[in-house]
Amino acid sequence: MTDPDRSGAISVMVVDDHPIWRDGVARDLAENGFDVRATAPDAAAAVRIAKAVLPDVVLMDLNLGGSSGVDATREITAVLPSARVLVLSASGEQSDVLEAVKAGAAGYLIKSASAAELVDAVRRTAAGDPVFTAGLAGLVLGEYRRMADAPAGVEPPPQLTERETEVLRLVAKGLTARQIAEKLVLSHRTVENHVQSTLRKLQLHNRVELARYAIEHGLDGE
């Protein structure tokens, strides 16, 4: 997997069944310095090609003609756990958003987003941030709150330090690493170190899973 911090170029694959849209997105990303390694028109091709080109970020449409972007997301995140899937869909329906996130998507962007918003979303997704079109993050967090088995107020597990727990609470609120750094008056690298340490201790893979964990353990409140 390409390390964007070392290479300076985040590798991307674009999956969409509309060739004009697919090629246009790929062109916009390439012009903004991304390493567009491949495109794919359907779920089967997306999974096969992703295994070959190893993208950092997969931009995934949900409606791929006769195939499902949700299925492709589930398969890609299963075989390539370090790849992050950012859904780019025309649908903002709650059921579609939740289904995609449950399949492993790291974020969800509506196709009406501007080119600048798309570029920023891909960069943030590659950095490990959960990225959602305005309004959708609350929807996702609200659903996981309703699904949570643990009551609010459950104490954090003893293996997390006070600072790690503090960072975890802010991750659950949807803050980026830079926003957390500003709020806690820490360096961006220090926050990233706390996040990575927490991921290792809890045996989780990304910030989306951290947010779910925090909600399920009552750590997303004030």
Short mmCIF file of C-alpha atoms in Angstrom, two decimals:
data_model
loop_
_atom_site.label_atom_id
_atom_site.label_comp_id
_atom_site.label_asym_id
_atom_site.label_seq_id
_atom_site.Cartn_x
_atom_site.Cartn_y
_atom_site.Cartn_z
CA MET A 1 0.00 0.00 0.00
CA THR A 2 1.32 3.41 -0.94
CA ASP A 3 2.14 5.64 2.01
CA PRO A 4 0.84 9.10 1.04
CA ASP A 5 3.12 10.77 3.58
CA ARG A 6 6.18 9.31 1.88
CA SER A 7 5.28 9.40 -1.79
CA GLY A 8 3.35 12.65 -1.75
CA ALA A 9 0.74 11.08 -4.04
CA ILE A 10 -2.35 9.33 -2.72
CA SER A 11 -3.31 6.40 -4.95
CA VAL A 12 -6.96 6.23 -5.97
CA MET A 13 -9.33 3.98 -7.89
CA VAL A 14 -12.67 5.28 -9.22
CA VAL A 15 -15.64 2.90 -9.47
CA ASP A 16 -18.74 4.08 -11.36
CA ASP A 17 -20.89 2.58 -14.12
CA HIS A 18 -21.24 5.89 -16.00
CA PRO A 19 -18.10 6.29 -18.13
CA ILE A 20 -18.34 10.06 -18.60
CA TRP A 21 -18.74 10.68 -14.87
CA ARG A 22 -16.08 8.08 -14.01
CA ASP A 23 -13.53 9.53 -16.40
CA GLY A 24 -14.33 13.08 -15.32
CA VAL A 25 -13.74 12.30 -11.64
CA ALA A 26 -10.53 10.44 -12.47
CA ARG A 27 -9.32 13.41 -14.53
CA ASP A 28 -10.13 15.92 -11.76
CA LEU A 29 -8.24 13.84 -9.21
CA ALA A 30 -5.23 13.38 -11.48
CA GLU A 31 -5.10 17.11 -12.12
CA ASN A 32 -5.00 17.66 -8.35
CA GLY A 33 -1.96 15.44 -7.86
CA PHE A 34 -3.54 12.10 -7.06
CA ASP A 35 -2.17 8.86 -8.46
CA VAL A 36 -5.26 7.51 -10.26
CA ARG A 37 -4.28 3.88 -10.69
CA ALA A 38 -7.45 2.50 -12.26
CA THR A 39 -11.16 2.84 -12.89
CA ALA A 40 -13.83 0.15 -12.83
CA PRO A 41 -17.44 -0.04 -14.12
CA ASP A 42 -18.92 -2.68 -11.80
CA ALA A 43 -18.46 -4.53 -8.52
CA ALA A 44 -16.67 -7.59 -9.88
CA ALA A 45 -14.15 -5.50 -11.80
CA ALA A 46 -13.67 -3.20 -8.80
CA VAL A 47 -12.70 -6.07 -6.51
CA ARG A 48 -10.44 -7.69 -9.08
CA ILE A 49 -8.67 -4.48 -10.06
CA ALA A 50 -8.32 -3.24 -6.47
CA LYS A 51 -6.40 -6.40 -5.59
CA ALA A 52 -4.03 -5.69 -8.47
CA VAL A 53 -3.42 -1.95 -8.11
CA LEU A 54 -3.68 -1.61 -4.28
CA PRO A 55 -5.20 1.88 -4.03
CA ASP A 56 -5.10 3.93 -0.85
CA VAL A 57 -8.64 5.17 -1.50
CA VAL A 58 -11.46 3.65 -3.55
CA LEU A 59 -14.15 6.09 -4.70
CA MET A 60 -17.22 3.88 -4.88
CA ASP A 61 -20.63 4.49 -6.43
CA LEU A 62 -23.42 2.38 -4.92
CA ASN A 63 -25.55 1.78 -7.99
CA LEU A 64 -23.32 -0.05 -10.46
CA GLY A 65 -25.90 -1.16 -12.97
CA GLY A 66 -26.56 -4.82 -12.24
CA SER A 67 -24.10 -4.95 -9.34
CA SER A 68 -23.84 -3.38 -5.92
CA GLY A 69 -21.27 -0.93 -4.63
CA VAL A 70 -22.10 -2.11 -1.12
CA ASP A 71 -21.05 -5.66 -2.02
CA ALA A 72 -17.87 -4.36 -3.64
CA THR A 73 -17.12 -2.26 -0.55
CA ARG A 74 -17.56 -5.27 1.72
CA GLU A 75 -15.26 -7.44 -0.41
CA ILE A 76 -12.55 -4.81 -0.90
CA THR A 77 -12.35 -3.90 2.79
CA ALA A 78 -12.20 -7.61 3.64
CA VAL A 79 -9.30 -8.45 1.32
CA LEU A 80 -7.54 -5.07 1.51
CA PRO A 81 -8.07 -3.80 5.08
CA SER A 82 -5.63 -0.91 4.58
CA ALA A 83 -7.62 0.44 1.62
CA ARG A 84 -10.27 3.01 2.51
CA VAL A 85 -13.55 3.19 0.61
CA LEU A 86 -15.18 6.59 0.17
CA VAL A 87 -18.68 6.28 -1.27
CA LEU A 88 -19.55 8.89 -3.90
CA SER A 89 -23.26 8.48 -4.58
CA ALA A 90 -26.24 10.40 -5.87
CA SER A 91 -28.30 8.98 -2.99
CA GLY A 92 -28.44 10.56 0.43
CA GLU A 93 -31.04 8.10 1.73
CA GLN A 94 -30.48 6.95 5.30
CA SER A 95 -30.71 3.27 4.37
CA ASP A 96 -28.04 3.63 1.67
CA VAL A 97 -25.67 5.54 3.93
CA LEU A 98 -25.98 3.09 6.82
CA GLU A 99 -25.69 0.05 4.58
CA ALA A 100 -22.48 1.42 3.06
CA VAL A 101 -20.93 2.22 6.43
CA LYS A 102 -21.86 -1.18 7.82
CA ALA A 103 -20.16 -2.74 4.77
CA GLY A 104 -16.93 -0.96 5.71
CA ALA A 105 -17.06 2.42 3.96
CA ALA A 106 -14.91 5.05 5.69
CA GLY A 107 -17.05 7.91 4.45
CA TYR A 108 -19.96 8.96 2.27
CA LEU A 109 -20.08 11.93 -0.11
CA ILE A 110 -23.03 13.06 -2.22
CA LYS A 111 -22.28 13.54 -5.93
CA SER A 112 -23.44 17.15 -5.75
CA ALA A 113 -20.21 17.92 -3.84
CA SER A 114 -17.87 20.37 -5.56
CA ALA A 115 -14.54 19.32 -7.03
CA ALA A 116 -12.77 21.05 -4.14
CA GLU A 117 -14.90 19.16 -1.61
CA LEU A 118 -14.14 15.88 -3.36
CA VAL A 119 -10.39 16.53 -3.38
CA ASP A 120 -10.47 17.43 0.32
CA ALA A 121 -12.59 14.35 1.13
CA VAL A 122 -10.18 11.98 -0.63
CA ARG A 123 -7.21 13.48 1.18
CA ARG A 124 -8.94 13.24 4.55
CA THR A 125 -10.07 9.69 3.85
CA ALA A 126 -6.50 8.68 3.00
CA ALA A 127 -5.39 10.25 6.29
CA GLY A 128 -7.86 8.04 8.15
CA ASP A 129 -10.61 10.54 8.89
CA PRO A 130 -14.27 9.50 8.59
CA VAL A 131 -15.65 11.89 5.94
CA PHE A 132 -19.36 12.54 5.39
CA THR A 133 -21.43 15.10 3.50
CA ALA A 134 -22.89 17.59 5.97
CA GLY A 135 -25.76 16.03 7.90
CA LEU A 136 -24.83 12.42 7.20
CA ALA A 137 -22.28 12.06 10.02
CA GLY A 138 -24.96 12.77 12.61
CA LEU A 139 -27.23 10.24 10.95
CA VAL A 140 -24.57 7.53 11.15
CA LEU A 141 -23.59 8.32 14.73
CA GLY A 142 -27.24 8.46 15.75
CA GLU A 143 -27.87 5.03 14.32
CA TYR A 144 -24.93 3.49 16.14
CA ARG A 145 -26.10 5.19 19.32
CA ARG A 146 -29.50 3.51 18.95
CA MET A 147 -27.83 0.18 18.20
CA ALA A 148 -25.49 0.40 21.17
CA ASP A 149 -25.98 -2.29 23.78
CA ALA A 150 -23.98 -0.55 26.50
CA PRO A 151 -25.68 2.26 28.45
CA ALA A 152 -24.27 5.77 28.45
CA GLY A 153 -21.76 6.50 31.18
CA VAL A 154 -19.85 3.24 30.98
CA GLU A 155 -16.28 3.80 32.15
CA PRO A 156 -13.49 3.51 29.58
CA PRO A 157 -11.44 0.32 29.59
CA PRO A 158 -8.51 0.54 32.04
CA GLN A 159 -5.85 0.04 29.35
CA LEU A 160 -6.55 3.46 27.80
CA THR A 161 -4.78 6.46 29.28
CA GLU A 162 -6.72 9.58 30.25
CA ARG A 163 -5.40 11.41 27.19
CA GLU A 164 -6.23 8.53 24.84
CA THR A 165 -9.78 8.47 26.22
CA GLU A 166 -10.04 12.25 25.76
CA VAL A 167 -8.93 11.93 22.12
CA LEU A 168 -11.34 9.02 21.61
CA ARG A 169 -14.27 11.14 22.82
CA LEU A 170 -13.41 13.84 20.28
CA VAL A 171 -13.03 11.30 17.46
CA ALA A 172 -16.58 10.12 18.27
CA LYS A 173 -17.79 13.72 17.90
CA GLY A 174 -16.46 13.75 14.34
CA LEU A 175 -13.46 16.03 14.87
CA THR A 176 -10.45 15.61 12.58
CA ALA A 177 -6.96 15.05 13.98
CA ARG A 178 -6.09 18.70 13.32
CA GLN A 179 -9.23 19.93 15.08
CA ILE A 180 -8.47 17.68 18.06
CA ALA A 181 -4.91 19.01 18.15
CA GLU A 182 -6.19 22.59 18.25
CA LYS A 183 -8.79 21.83 20.92
CA LEU A 184 -6.34 20.01 23.21
CA VAL A 185 -3.38 22.27 22.38
CA LEU A 186 -1.31 19.35 21.11
CA SER A 187 0.69 18.80 17.95
CA HIS A 188 -0.99 17.01 15.06
CA ARG A 189 1.61 14.22 15.32
CA THR A 190 0.90 13.73 19.03
CA VAL A 191 -2.80 13.33 18.33
CA GLU A 192 -2.06 10.83 15.55
CA ASN A 193 0.17 8.89 17.94
CA HIS A 194 -2.65 8.73 20.50
CA VAL A 195 -5.10 7.58 17.81
CA GLN A 196 -2.76 4.87 16.55
CA SER A 197 -2.03 3.70 20.10
CA THR A 198 -5.75 3.49 20.85
CA LEU A 199 -6.39 1.56 17.63
CA ARG A 200 -3.72 -0.96 18.59
CA LYS A 201 -4.97 -1.37 22.16
CA LEU A 202 -8.59 -1.85 21.09
CA GLN A 203 -7.63 -3.97 18.06
CA LEU A 204 -9.54 -1.68 15.69
CA HIS A 205 -8.62 -0.58 12.16
CA ASN A 206 -9.74 3.02 11.60
CA ARG A 207 -11.43 6.11 13.03
CA VAL A 208 -14.89 4.96 11.97
CA GLU A 209 -14.50 1.88 14.16
CA LEU A 210 -13.14 4.08 16.96
CA ALA A 211 -16.27 6.26 16.75
CA ARG A 212 -18.50 3.19 16.92
CA TYR A 213 -16.55 1.89 19.91
CA ALA A 214 -16.85 5.21 21.74
CA ILE A 215 -20.61 5.37 21.15
CA GLU A 216 -21.12 1.78 22.25
CA HIS A 217 -19.21 2.50 25.48
CA GLY A 218 -20.91 5.80 26.25
CA LEU A 219 -17.85 7.91 25.48
CA ASP A 220 -19.47 10.26 22.97
CA GLY A 221 -21.15 12.56 25.46
CA GLU A 222 -19.86 15.69 27.14
#
